[in-house]
């Protein structure tokens, strides 16, 4: 059966399609962990809006460049879907940020009206608006800190009987299985058939030059997009509010995307044109690894929390 399926396309085209289908599956599911985390906490304080804005610019340039340059069909489909995903997440984050700003403004107004002139300076100093963002996010998360769904998605579950990394690994494995199976099904119904007479613009033509400029612009945006998020995590010494599975899906999507573009053709001219896409997809993997490291070093220390709990228990006794 597998031999019959691979008789139509070449091996390179089949591998490119399978890798691209896995990448597409990862990007389809990419938003779910972060969207659920934002929804349950009613907050998007953990995400840097600079990260999302630069990411959107990169995806727009990626889509334009893929269309002009004539990359693999999967690259074009993914580029279009990236833009849709960005807009959904940016819309949700903007909504929660506006709601949060209004709520904080009402709280400050109420505190000012209720406080006397003598206690107003003290209340201002104790207002949450003067605390670091990580402390504000921590207080908002306290009530739902035992929620198993949210803590599994964010990778913050520190209870002894939980296995967030196991659930994340199973999620990634499911992405690979569903993506590969999806390509075989879609190929059988002709979803990946290339149109007859398709041409690729020459690199010296206006279309080819424009595609290369857009490709390099996209790669630059992708490489810079995570810098605001990494800086935000470092400044606040916290990754609270971020979904670990979100970045795991991103890493899988970028890896499979790069492999899809590479497997489509190994001709020097094609690879030369695809360099920006390689840098944009594979280069971000390094930055994702930095964020994984931040998840590790900024994770809540269970021992210190247990010690504080025990100390309170002794005091109460």
PDB file of C-alpha atoms in Angstrom:
ATOM      1  CA  UNK A   1       0.000   0.000   0.000  1.00  0.00           C
ATOM      2  CA  UNK A   2       2.759   2.465   0.934  1.00  0.00           C
ATOM      3  CA  UNK A   3       4.596   1.612  -2.324  1.00  0.00           C
ATOM      4  CA  UNK A   4       1.502   2.343  -4.359  1.00  0.00           C
ATOM      5  CA  UNK A   5       0.997   5.649  -2.588  1.00  0.00           C
ATOM      6  CA  UNK A   6       4.557   6.734  -3.291  1.00  0.00           C
ATOM      7  CA  UNK A   7       4.386   5.777  -6.986  1.00  0.00           C
ATOM      8  CA  UNK A   8       2.798   9.097  -7.950  1.00  0.00           C
ATOM      9  CA  UNK A   9       5.062  11.715  -6.377  1.00  0.00           C
ATOM     10  CA  UNK A  10       8.808  11.418  -6.124  1.00  0.00           C
ATOM     11  CA  UNK A  11      10.418  10.476  -2.827  1.00  0.00           C
ATOM     12  CA  UNK A  12      11.443  14.103  -2.245  1.00  0.00           C
ATOM     13  CA  UNK A  13       7.922  15.354  -2.885  1.00  0.00           C
ATOM     14  CA  UNK A  14       6.450  12.687  -0.605  1.00  0.00           C
ATOM     15  CA  UNK A  15       8.859  13.505   2.229  1.00  0.00           C
ATOM     16  CA  UNK A  16       8.240  17.205   1.754  1.00  0.00           C
ATOM     17  CA  UNK A  17       4.501  16.584   1.919  1.00  0.00           C
ATOM     18  CA  UNK A  18       4.740  14.429   5.057  1.00  0.00           C
ATOM     19  CA  UNK A  19       7.009  16.889   6.862  1.00  0.00           C
ATOM     20  CA  UNK A  20       4.808  19.763   5.778  1.00  0.00           C
ATOM     21  CA  UNK A  21       1.664  17.977   6.928  1.00  0.00           C
ATOM     22  CA  UNK A  22       3.194  17.354  10.367  1.00  0.00           C
ATOM     23  CA  UNK A  23       4.218  21.007  10.522  1.00  0.00           C
ATOM     24  CA  UNK A  24       0.726  22.097   9.491  1.00  0.00           C
ATOM     25  CA  UNK A  25      -0.799  19.894  12.217  1.00  0.00           C
ATOM     26  CA  UNK A  26       1.532  21.430  14.803  1.00  0.00           C
ATOM     27  CA  UNK A  27       0.586  24.950  13.739  1.00  0.00           C
ATOM     28  CA  UNK A  28      -3.133  24.092  13.718  1.00  0.00           C
ATOM     29  CA  UNK A  29      -2.844  23.003  17.355  1.00  0.00           C
ATOM     30  CA  UNK A  30      -0.294  25.696  18.258  1.00  0.00           C
ATOM     31  CA  UNK A  31      -2.773  28.197  19.638  1.00  0.00           C
ATOM     32  CA  UNK A  32      -4.816  25.862  21.807  1.00  0.00           C
ATOM     33  CA  UNK A  33      -2.506  25.686  24.874  1.00  0.00           C
ATOM     34  CA  UNK A  34      -1.918  29.450  25.002  1.00  0.00           C
ATOM     35  CA  UNK A  35      -5.527  30.323  24.205  1.00  0.00           C
ATOM     36  CA  UNK A  36      -6.756  28.033  27.002  1.00  0.00           C
ATOM     37  CA  UNK A  37      -4.203  29.446  29.443  1.00  0.00           C
ATOM     38  CA  UNK A  38      -5.205  33.024  28.601  1.00  0.00           C
ATOM     39  CA  UNK A  39      -8.897  32.162  28.828  1.00  0.00           C
ATOM     40  CA  UNK A  40      -8.666  30.426  32.205  1.00  0.00           C
ATOM     41  CA  UNK A  41      -6.568  33.189  33.764  1.00  0.00           C
ATOM     42  CA  UNK A  42      -8.483  35.958  31.964  1.00  0.00           C
ATOM     43  CA  UNK A  43      -5.095  37.532  31.340  1.00  0.00           C
ATOM     44  CA  UNK A  44      -2.407  37.797  28.660  1.00  0.00           C
ATOM     45  CA  UNK A  45       0.233  39.416  30.875  1.00  0.00           C
ATOM     46  CA  UNK A  46       2.673  36.574  30.266  1.00  0.00           C
ATOM     47  CA  UNK A  47       2.963  37.265  26.528  1.00  0.00           C
ATOM     48  CA  UNK A  48       4.958  40.122  25.057  1.00  0.00           C
ATOM     49  CA  UNK A  49       2.921  42.069  22.499  1.00  0.00           C
ATOM     50  CA  UNK A  50       6.186  42.974  20.790  1.00  0.00           C
ATOM     51  CA  UNK A  51       6.789  39.271  20.261  1.00  0.00           C
ATOM     52  CA  UNK A  52       3.363  38.831  18.649  1.00  0.00           C
ATOM     53  CA  UNK A  53       3.618  41.976  16.493  1.00  0.00           C
ATOM     54  CA  UNK A  54       7.029  41.112  15.042  1.00  0.00           C
ATOM     55  CA  UNK A  55       5.911  37.525  14.537  1.00  0.00           C
ATOM     56  CA  UNK A  56       2.908  38.734  12.502  1.00  0.00           C
ATOM     57  CA  UNK A  57       5.134  40.931  10.329  1.00  0.00           C
ATOM     58  CA  UNK A  58       7.375  37.949   9.682  1.00  0.00           C
ATOM     59  CA  UNK A  59       4.453  35.751   8.691  1.00  0.00           C
ATOM     60  CA  UNK A  60       3.074  38.387   6.324  1.00  0.00           C
ATOM     61  CA  UNK A  61       6.455  38.712   4.625  1.00  0.00           C
ATOM     62  CA  UNK A  62       6.757  34.917   4.580  1.00  0.00           C
ATOM     63  CA  UNK A  63       3.402  34.524   2.854  1.00  0.00           C
ATOM     64  CA  UNK A  64       4.202  37.159   0.234  1.00  0.00           C
ATOM     65  CA  UNK A  65       7.651  35.733  -0.428  1.00  0.00           C
ATOM     66  CA  UNK A  66       6.406  32.145  -0.720  1.00  0.00           C
ATOM     67  CA  UNK A  67       3.778  33.161  -3.260  1.00  0.00           C
ATOM     68  CA  UNK A  68       6.199  35.197  -5.350  1.00  0.00           C
ATOM     69  CA  UNK A  69       9.127  32.755  -5.241  1.00  0.00           C
ATOM     70  CA  UNK A  70       7.087  29.604  -5.833  1.00  0.00           C
ATOM     71  CA  UNK A  71       8.157  27.473  -2.873  1.00  0.00           C
ATOM     72  CA  UNK A  72       6.708  24.061  -2.027  1.00  0.00           C
ATOM     73  CA  UNK A  73       2.885  23.976  -1.835  1.00  0.00           C
ATOM     74  CA  UNK A  74       3.060  23.123   1.851  1.00  0.00           C
ATOM     75  CA  UNK A  75       5.140  26.249   2.461  1.00  0.00           C
ATOM     76  CA  UNK A  76       2.424  28.404   0.902  1.00  0.00           C
ATOM     77  CA  UNK A  77      -0.370  26.720   2.856  1.00  0.00           C
ATOM     78  CA  UNK A  78       1.519  27.062   6.125  1.00  0.00           C
ATOM     79  CA  UNK A  79       2.416  30.697   5.476  1.00  0.00           C
ATOM     80  CA  UNK A  80      -1.257  31.547   4.999  1.00  0.00           C
ATOM     81  CA  UNK A  81      -2.268  29.678   8.119  1.00  0.00           C
ATOM     82  CA  UNK A  82       0.466  31.355  10.187  1.00  0.00           C
ATOM     83  CA  UNK A  83      -1.110  34.745   9.552  1.00  0.00           C
ATOM     84  CA  UNK A  84      -4.542  33.518  10.632  1.00  0.00           C
ATOM     85  CA  UNK A  85      -3.099  32.074  13.850  1.00  0.00           C
ATOM     86  CA  UNK A  86      -1.285  35.322  14.646  1.00  0.00           C
ATOM     87  CA  UNK A  87      -4.420  37.417  14.233  1.00  0.00           C
ATOM     88  CA  UNK A  88      -6.443  35.121  16.511  1.00  0.00           C
ATOM     89  CA  UNK A  89      -3.875  35.230  19.306  1.00  0.00           C
ATOM     90  CA  UNK A  90      -3.246  38.976  18.985  1.00  0.00           C
ATOM     91  CA  UNK A  91      -6.995  39.640  19.115  1.00  0.00           C
ATOM     92  CA  UNK A  92      -7.398  37.602  22.308  1.00  0.00           C
ATOM     93  CA  UNK A  93      -4.366  39.172  23.984  1.00  0.00           C
ATOM     94  CA  UNK A  94      -5.492  42.685  23.062  1.00  0.00           C
ATOM     95  CA  UNK A  95      -8.936  41.997  24.488  1.00  0.00           C
ATOM     96  CA  UNK A  96      -7.605  40.730  27.819  1.00  0.00           C
ATOM     97  CA  UNK A  97      -5.066  43.556  28.050  1.00  0.00           C
ATOM     98  CA  UNK A  98      -7.836  46.121  27.554  1.00  0.00           C
ATOM     99  CA  UNK A  99     -10.017  44.401  30.151  1.00  0.00           C
ATOM    100  CA  UNK A 100      -7.091  44.274  32.567  1.00  0.00           C
ATOM    101  CA  UNK A 101      -6.316  47.969  32.081  1.00  0.00           C
ATOM    102  CA  UNK A 102      -9.940  48.916  32.705  1.00  0.00           C
ATOM    103  CA  UNK A 103     -10.134  46.708  35.801  1.00  0.00           C
ATOM    104  CA  UNK A 104      -6.960  48.211  37.251  1.00  0.00           C
ATOM    105  CA  UNK A 105      -8.220  51.715  36.534  1.00  0.00           C
ATOM    106  CA  UNK A 106     -11.506  51.025  38.324  1.00  0.00           C
ATOM    107  CA  UNK A 107      -9.656  49.540  41.293  1.00  0.00           C
ATOM    108  CA  UNK A 108      -7.394  52.578  41.590  1.00  0.00           C
ATOM    109  CA  UNK A 109     -10.385  54.906  41.351  1.00  0.00           C
ATOM    110  CA  UNK A 110     -12.279  52.971  44.007  1.00  0.00           C
ATOM    111  CA  UNK A 111      -9.254  52.874  46.315  1.00  0.00           C
ATOM    112  CA  UNK A 112      -8.691  56.603  45.948  1.00  0.00           C
ATOM    113  CA  UNK A 113     -12.341  57.410  46.638  1.00  0.00           C
ATOM    114  CA  UNK A 114     -12.571  55.126  49.678  1.00  0.00           C
ATOM    115  CA  UNK A 115      -9.297  56.188  51.281  1.00  0.00           C
ATOM    116  CA  UNK A 116      -8.909  59.249  53.462  1.00  0.00           C
ATOM    117  CA  UNK A 117      -6.311  61.916  52.707  1.00  0.00           C
ATOM    118  CA  UNK A 118      -4.000  60.560  55.387  1.00  0.00           C
ATOM    119  CA  UNK A 119      -4.015  56.956  54.137  1.00  0.00           C
ATOM    120  CA  UNK A 120      -3.932  57.702  50.411  1.00  0.00           C
ATOM    121  CA  UNK A 121      -0.117  57.642  50.055  1.00  0.00           C
ATOM    122  CA  UNK A 122       0.053  54.324  51.929  1.00  0.00           C
ATOM    123  CA  UNK A 123      -2.606  52.787  49.707  1.00  0.00           C
ATOM    124  CA  UNK A 124      -0.796  53.963  46.634  1.00  0.00           C
ATOM    125  CA  UNK A 125       2.407  52.308  47.772  1.00  0.00           C
ATOM    126  CA  UNK A 126       0.546  49.091  48.416  1.00  0.00           C
ATOM    127  CA  UNK A 127      -1.378  49.199  45.167  1.00  0.00           C
ATOM    128  CA  UNK A 128      -0.769  46.300  42.825  1.00  0.00           C
ATOM    129  CA  UNK A 129       0.066  48.746  40.076  1.00  0.00           C
ATOM    130  CA  UNK A 130       3.390  49.301  41.774  1.00  0.00           C
ATOM    131  CA  UNK A 131       4.309  45.620  41.877  1.00  0.00           C
ATOM    132  CA  UNK A 132       6.276  43.802  39.212  1.00  0.00           C
ATOM    133  CA  UNK A 133       4.143  42.149  36.538  1.00  0.00           C
ATOM    134  CA  UNK A 134       5.264  38.705  37.635  1.00  0.00           C
ATOM    135  CA  UNK A 135       3.888  39.362  41.151  1.00  0.00           C
ATOM    136  CA  UNK A 136       0.610  40.611  39.733  1.00  0.00           C
ATOM    137  CA  UNK A 137       0.301  37.526  37.546  1.00  0.00           C
ATOM    138  CA  UNK A 138       1.151  35.319  40.536  1.00  0.00           C
ATOM    139  CA  UNK A 139      -1.685  36.741  42.602  1.00  0.00           C
ATOM    140  CA  UNK A 140      -4.109  36.253  39.746  1.00  0.00           C
ATOM    141  CA  UNK A 141      -3.073  32.636  39.367  1.00  0.00           C
ATOM    142  CA  UNK A 142      -3.357  31.698  43.042  1.00  0.00           C
ATOM    143  CA  UNK A 143      -7.060  30.866  42.973  1.00  0.00           C
ATOM    144  CA  UNK A 144      -6.689  28.512  40.009  1.00  0.00           C
ATOM    145  CA  UNK A 145      -3.229  27.172  40.843  1.00  0.00           C
ATOM    146  CA  UNK A 146      -4.570  23.658  41.365  1.00  0.00           C
ATOM    147  CA  UNK A 147      -6.380  23.494  38.043  1.00  0.00           C
ATOM    148  CA  UNK A 148      -4.964  20.356  36.392  1.00  0.00           C
ATOM    149  CA  UNK A 149      -5.737  21.395  32.823  1.00  0.00           C
ATOM    150  CA  UNK A 150      -4.061  24.781  33.024  1.00  0.00           C
ATOM    151  CA  UNK A 151      -1.034  23.536  34.934  1.00  0.00           C
ATOM    152  CA  UNK A 152      -0.445  20.689  32.508  1.00  0.00           C
ATOM    153  CA  UNK A 153      -0.595  23.061  29.557  1.00  0.00           C
ATOM    154  CA  UNK A 154       1.691  25.639  31.116  1.00  0.00           C
ATOM    155  CA  UNK A 155       4.167  23.053  32.358  1.00  0.00           C
ATOM    156  CA  UNK A 156       3.939  24.484  35.895  1.00  0.00           C
ATOM    157  CA  UNK A 157       2.475  21.418  37.595  1.00  0.00           C
ATOM    158  CA  UNK A 158       4.923  20.635  40.385  1.00  0.00           C
ATOM    159  CA  UNK A 159       2.868  18.103  42.327  1.00  0.00           C
ATOM    160  CA  UNK A 160       4.601  14.740  42.895  1.00  0.00           C
ATOM    161  CA  UNK A 161       1.881  12.664  41.214  1.00  0.00           C
ATOM    162  CA  UNK A 162       1.740  14.676  37.997  1.00  0.00           C
ATOM    163  CA  UNK A 163       3.685  14.187  34.775  1.00  0.00           C
ATOM    164  CA  UNK A 164       3.349  17.341  32.643  1.00  0.00           C
ATOM    165  CA  UNK A 165       6.358  16.388  30.532  1.00  0.00           C
ATOM    166  CA  UNK A 166       4.783  12.994  29.822  1.00  0.00           C
ATOM    167  CA  UNK A 167       1.530  14.603  28.688  1.00  0.00           C
ATOM    168  CA  UNK A 168       3.464  17.096  26.561  1.00  0.00           C
ATOM    169  CA  UNK A 169       5.483  14.278  24.980  1.00  0.00           C
ATOM    170  CA  UNK A 170       2.312  12.362  24.166  1.00  0.00           C
ATOM    171  CA  UNK A 171       0.844  15.516  22.624  1.00  0.00           C
ATOM    172  CA  UNK A 172       3.883  15.957  20.401  1.00  0.00           C
ATOM    173  CA  UNK A 173       3.782  12.283  19.396  1.00  0.00           C
ATOM    174  CA  UNK A 174       0.112  12.645  18.488  1.00  0.00           C
ATOM    175  CA  UNK A 175       0.996  15.632  16.281  1.00  0.00           C
ATOM    176  CA  UNK A 176       3.512  13.531  14.332  1.00  0.00           C
ATOM    177  CA  UNK A 177       1.140  10.593  13.908  1.00  0.00           C
ATOM    178  CA  UNK A 178      -1.867  12.673  12.890  1.00  0.00           C
ATOM    179  CA  UNK A 179       0.235  14.823  10.554  1.00  0.00           C
ATOM    180  CA  UNK A 180       1.786  11.874   8.741  1.00  0.00           C
ATOM    181  CA  UNK A 181      -1.554  10.079   8.436  1.00  0.00           C
ATOM    182  CA  UNK A 182      -3.163  13.296   7.242  1.00  0.00           C
ATOM    183  CA  UNK A 183      -0.742  13.566   4.321  1.00  0.00           C
ATOM    184  CA  UNK A 184      -1.489  10.038   3.096  1.00  0.00           C
ATOM    185  CA  UNK A 185      -5.226  10.710   3.239  1.00  0.00           C
ATOM    186  CA  UNK A 186      -4.941  14.122   1.566  1.00  0.00           C
ATOM    187  CA  UNK A 187      -2.684  12.736  -1.169  1.00  0.00           C
ATOM    188  CA  UNK A 188      -5.169   9.998  -1.973  1.00  0.00           C
ATOM    189  CA  UNK A 189      -7.852  12.606  -2.604  1.00  0.00           C
ATOM    190  CA  UNK A 190      -5.467  14.739  -4.699  1.00  0.00           C
ATOM    191  CA  UNK A 191      -5.036  17.636  -2.284  1.00  0.00           C
ATOM    192  CA  UNK A 192      -1.287  17.902  -2.983  1.00  0.00           C
ATOM    193  CA  UNK A 193      -1.392  17.644  -6.775  1.00  0.00           C
ATOM    194  CA  UNK A 194       0.689  20.367  -8.426  1.00  0.00           C
ATOM    195  CA  UNK A 195      -0.966  22.395 -11.213  1.00  0.00           C
ATOM    196  CA  UNK A 196       0.301  21.782 -14.709  1.00  0.00           C
ATOM    197  CA  UNK A 197       2.640  24.337 -16.145  1.00  0.00           C
ATOM    198  CA  UNK A 198       3.684  25.811 -12.822  1.00  0.00           C
ATOM    199  CA  UNK A 199       6.794  27.936 -13.205  1.00  0.00           C
ATOM    200  CA  UNK A 200       9.322  29.209 -10.699  1.00  0.00           C
ATOM    201  CA  UNK A 201      10.549  32.786 -11.259  1.00  0.00           C
ATOM    202  CA  UNK A 202      14.230  33.228 -11.994  1.00  0.00           C
ATOM    203  CA  UNK A 203      16.242  34.798  -9.192  1.00  0.00           C
ATOM    204  CA  UNK A 204      17.332  37.604 -11.537  1.00  0.00           C
ATOM    205  CA  UNK A 205      13.743  38.486 -12.497  1.00  0.00           C
ATOM    206  CA  UNK A 206      11.777  41.154 -10.606  1.00  0.00           C
ATOM    207  CA  UNK A 207       9.555  38.471  -9.070  1.00  0.00           C
ATOM    208  CA  UNK A 208      12.554  36.433  -7.981  1.00  0.00           C
ATOM    209  CA  UNK A 209      14.331  39.433  -6.462  1.00  0.00           C
ATOM    210  CA  UNK A 210      11.159  40.551  -4.701  1.00  0.00           C
ATOM    211  CA  UNK A 211      10.631  37.078  -3.298  1.00  0.00           C
ATOM    212  CA  UNK A 212      14.163  36.982  -1.951  1.00  0.00           C
ATOM    213  CA  UNK A 213      13.790  40.387  -0.284  1.00  0.00           C
ATOM    214  CA  UNK A 214      10.533  39.297   1.343  1.00  0.00           C
ATOM    215  CA  UNK A 215      12.114  36.012   2.395  1.00  0.00           C
ATOM    216  CA  UNK A 216      15.048  37.711   4.094  1.00  0.00           C
ATOM    217  CA  UNK A 217      12.679  40.200   5.748  1.00  0.00           C
ATOM    218  CA  UNK A 218      10.626  37.302   7.066  1.00  0.00           C
ATOM    219  CA  UNK A 219      13.726  35.521   8.392  1.00  0.00           C
ATOM    220  CA  UNK A 220      14.897  38.684  10.164  1.00  0.00           C
ATOM    221  CA  UNK A 221      11.499  39.167  11.800  1.00  0.00           C
ATOM    222  CA  UNK A 222      11.376  35.548  12.962  1.00  0.00           C
ATOM    223  CA  UNK A 223      14.848  35.768  14.466  1.00  0.00           C
ATOM    224  CA  UNK A 224      13.972  39.000  16.296  1.00  0.00           C
ATOM    225  CA  UNK A 225      10.413  38.122  17.346  1.00  0.00           C
ATOM    226  CA  UNK A 226      11.271  36.081  20.416  1.00  0.00           C
ATOM    227  CA  UNK A 227      13.779  38.598  21.735  1.00  0.00           C
ATOM    228  CA  UNK A 228      11.090  40.748  23.444  1.00  0.00           C
ATOM    229  CA  UNK A 229       9.595  37.635  25.032  1.00  0.00           C
ATOM    230  CA  UNK A 230      12.965  36.377  26.250  1.00  0.00           C
ATOM    231  CA  UNK A 231      13.768  39.831  27.625  1.00  0.00           C
ATOM    232  CA  UNK A 232      10.379  40.036  29.362  1.00  0.00           C
ATOM    233  CA  UNK A 233      10.898  36.643  30.997  1.00  0.00           C
ATOM    234  CA  UNK A 234      14.392  37.624  32.122  1.00  0.00           C
ATOM    235  CA  UNK A 235      13.294  40.992  33.497  1.00  0.00           C
ATOM    236  CA  UNK A 236      10.421  39.522  35.513  1.00  0.00           C
ATOM    237  CA  UNK A 237      12.254  36.264  36.348  1.00  0.00           C
ATOM    238  CA  UNK A 238       9.069  34.412  35.481  1.00  0.00           C
ATOM    239  CA  UNK A 239       7.422  32.443  32.681  1.00  0.00           C
ATOM    240  CA  UNK A 240       4.062  32.453  34.419  1.00  0.00           C
ATOM    241  CA  UNK A 241       1.195  32.855  31.981  1.00  0.00           C
ATOM    242  CA  UNK A 242       3.088  31.147  29.142  1.00  0.00           C
ATOM    243  CA  UNK A 243       2.037  27.722  27.912  1.00  0.00           C
ATOM    244  CA  UNK A 244       5.018  25.384  27.603  1.00  0.00           C
ATOM    245  CA  UNK A 245       3.160  23.266  25.044  1.00  0.00           C
ATOM    246  CA  UNK A 246       2.747  26.389  22.896  1.00  0.00           C
ATOM    247  CA  UNK A 247       6.510  26.600  22.412  1.00  0.00           C
ATOM    248  CA  UNK A 248       6.872  22.822  22.006  1.00  0.00           C
ATOM    249  CA  UNK A 249       4.380  22.931  19.144  1.00  0.00           C
ATOM    250  CA  UNK A 250       6.236  25.929  17.726  1.00  0.00           C
ATOM    251  CA  UNK A 251       9.535  24.048  17.814  1.00  0.00           C
ATOM    252  CA  UNK A 252       7.996  21.003  16.108  1.00  0.00           C
ATOM    253  CA  UNK A 253       6.316  23.157  13.487  1.00  0.00           C
ATOM    254  CA  UNK A 254       9.493  25.067  12.660  1.00  0.00           C
ATOM    255  CA  UNK A 255      11.589  21.903  12.495  1.00  0.00           C
ATOM    256  CA  UNK A 256       9.193  20.072  10.193  1.00  0.00           C
ATOM    257  CA  UNK A 257       8.691  23.204   8.101  1.00  0.00           C
ATOM    258  CA  UNK A 258      12.410  23.515   7.451  1.00  0.00           C
ATOM    259  CA  UNK A 259      12.676  19.812   6.621  1.00  0.00           C
ATOM    260  CA  UNK A 260       9.712  20.134   4.249  1.00  0.00           C
ATOM    261  CA  UNK A 261      11.362  22.927   2.283  1.00  0.00           C
ATOM    262  CA  UNK A 262      14.690  21.051   2.189  1.00  0.00           C
ATOM    263  CA  UNK A 263      13.170  17.704   1.164  1.00  0.00           C
ATOM    264  CA  UNK A 264      11.246  19.262  -1.716  1.00  0.00           C
ATOM    265  CA  UNK A 265      14.434  19.743  -3.721  1.00  0.00           C
ATOM    266  CA  UNK A 266      18.180  19.651  -3.149  1.00  0.00           C
ATOM    267  CA  UNK A 267      19.102  21.590  -6.261  1.00  0.00           C
ATOM    268  CA  UNK A 268      21.589  24.380  -5.484  1.00  0.00           C
ATOM    269  CA  UNK A 269      19.432  27.098  -7.046  1.00  0.00           C
ATOM    270  CA  UNK A 270      16.396  26.042  -5.038  1.00  0.00           C
ATOM    271  CA  UNK A 271      18.354  25.761  -1.787  1.00  0.00           C
ATOM    272  CA  UNK A 272      19.870  29.200  -2.381  1.00  0.00           C
ATOM    273  CA  UNK A 273      16.405  30.697  -2.714  1.00  0.00           C
ATOM    274  CA  UNK A 274      15.205  28.824   0.369  1.00  0.00           C
ATOM    275  CA  UNK A 275      17.990  30.048   2.691  1.00  0.00           C
ATOM    276  CA  UNK A 276      15.798  32.766   4.263  1.00  0.00           C
ATOM    277  CA  UNK A 277      13.125  30.203   5.086  1.00  0.00           C
ATOM    278  CA  UNK A 278      15.712  27.881   6.606  1.00  0.00           C
ATOM    279  CA  UNK A 279      17.041  30.679   8.796  1.00  0.00           C
ATOM    280  CA  UNK A 280      13.563  31.813   9.754  1.00  0.00           C
ATOM    281  CA  UNK A 281      12.317  28.369  10.774  1.00  0.00           C
ATOM    282  CA  UNK A 282      15.405  26.621  12.108  1.00  0.00           C
ATOM    283  CA  UNK A 283      16.955  29.759  13.603  1.00  0.00           C
ATOM    284  CA  UNK A 284      13.965  30.262  15.893  1.00  0.00           C
ATOM    285  CA  UNK A 285      14.507  26.773  17.319  1.00  0.00           C
ATOM    286  CA  UNK A 286      17.573  28.106  19.130  1.00  0.00           C
ATOM    287  CA  UNK A 287      15.507  30.900  20.671  1.00  0.00           C
ATOM    288  CA  UNK A 288      12.783  28.436  21.633  1.00  0.00           C
ATOM    289  CA  UNK A 289      15.440  26.438  23.469  1.00  0.00           C
ATOM    290  CA  UNK A 290      16.372  29.593  25.395  1.00  0.00           C
ATOM    291  CA  UNK A 291      12.736  29.961  26.449  1.00  0.00           C
ATOM    292  CA  UNK A 292      12.702  26.301  27.518  1.00  0.00           C
ATOM    293  CA  UNK A 293      15.721  27.047  29.677  1.00  0.00           C
ATOM    294  CA  UNK A 294      13.884  30.001  31.194  1.00  0.00           C
ATOM    295  CA  UNK A 295      10.952  27.733  31.996  1.00  0.00           C
ATOM    296  CA  UNK A 296      13.436  25.549  33.837  1.00  0.00           C
ATOM    297  CA  UNK A 297      15.262  28.164  35.892  1.00  0.00           C
ATOM    298  CA  UNK A 298      12.201  30.311  36.645  1.00  0.00           C
ATOM    299  CA  UNK A 299       9.954  27.388  37.628  1.00  0.00           C
ATOM    300  CA  UNK A 300       8.486  27.677  41.153  1.00  0.00           C
ATOM    301  CA  UNK A 301      10.621  25.853  43.711  1.00  0.00           C
ATOM    302  CA  UNK A 302       8.502  23.186  45.340  1.00  0.00           C
ATOM    303  CA  UNK A 303      10.870  22.781  48.290  1.00  0.00           C
ATOM    304  CA  UNK A 304      10.695  26.453  49.228  1.00  0.00           C
ATOM    305  CA  UNK A 305       6.932  26.447  48.869  1.00  0.00           C
ATOM    306  CA  UNK A 306       6.643  23.350  51.055  1.00  0.00           C
ATOM    307  CA  UNK A 307       8.941  24.935  53.666  1.00  0.00           C
ATOM    308  CA  UNK A 308       6.833  28.075  53.760  1.00  0.00           C
ATOM    309  CA  UNK A 309       3.683  25.991  54.135  1.00  0.00           C
ATOM    310  CA  UNK A 310       5.199  23.968  56.956  1.00  0.00           C
ATOM    311  CA  UNK A 311       6.345  27.143  58.692  1.00  0.00           C
ATOM    312  CA  UNK A 312       2.842  28.567  58.592  1.00  0.00           C
ATOM    313  CA  UNK A 313       1.484  25.299  59.949  1.00  0.00           C
ATOM    314  CA  UNK A 314       3.927  25.395  62.889  1.00  0.00           C
ATOM    315  CA  UNK A 315       3.011  29.002  63.621  1.00  0.00           C
ATOM    316  CA  UNK A 316      -0.685  28.184  63.665  1.00  0.00           C
ATOM    317  CA  UNK A 317      -0.021  25.321  66.075  1.00  0.00           C
TER     318      UNK A 317
END
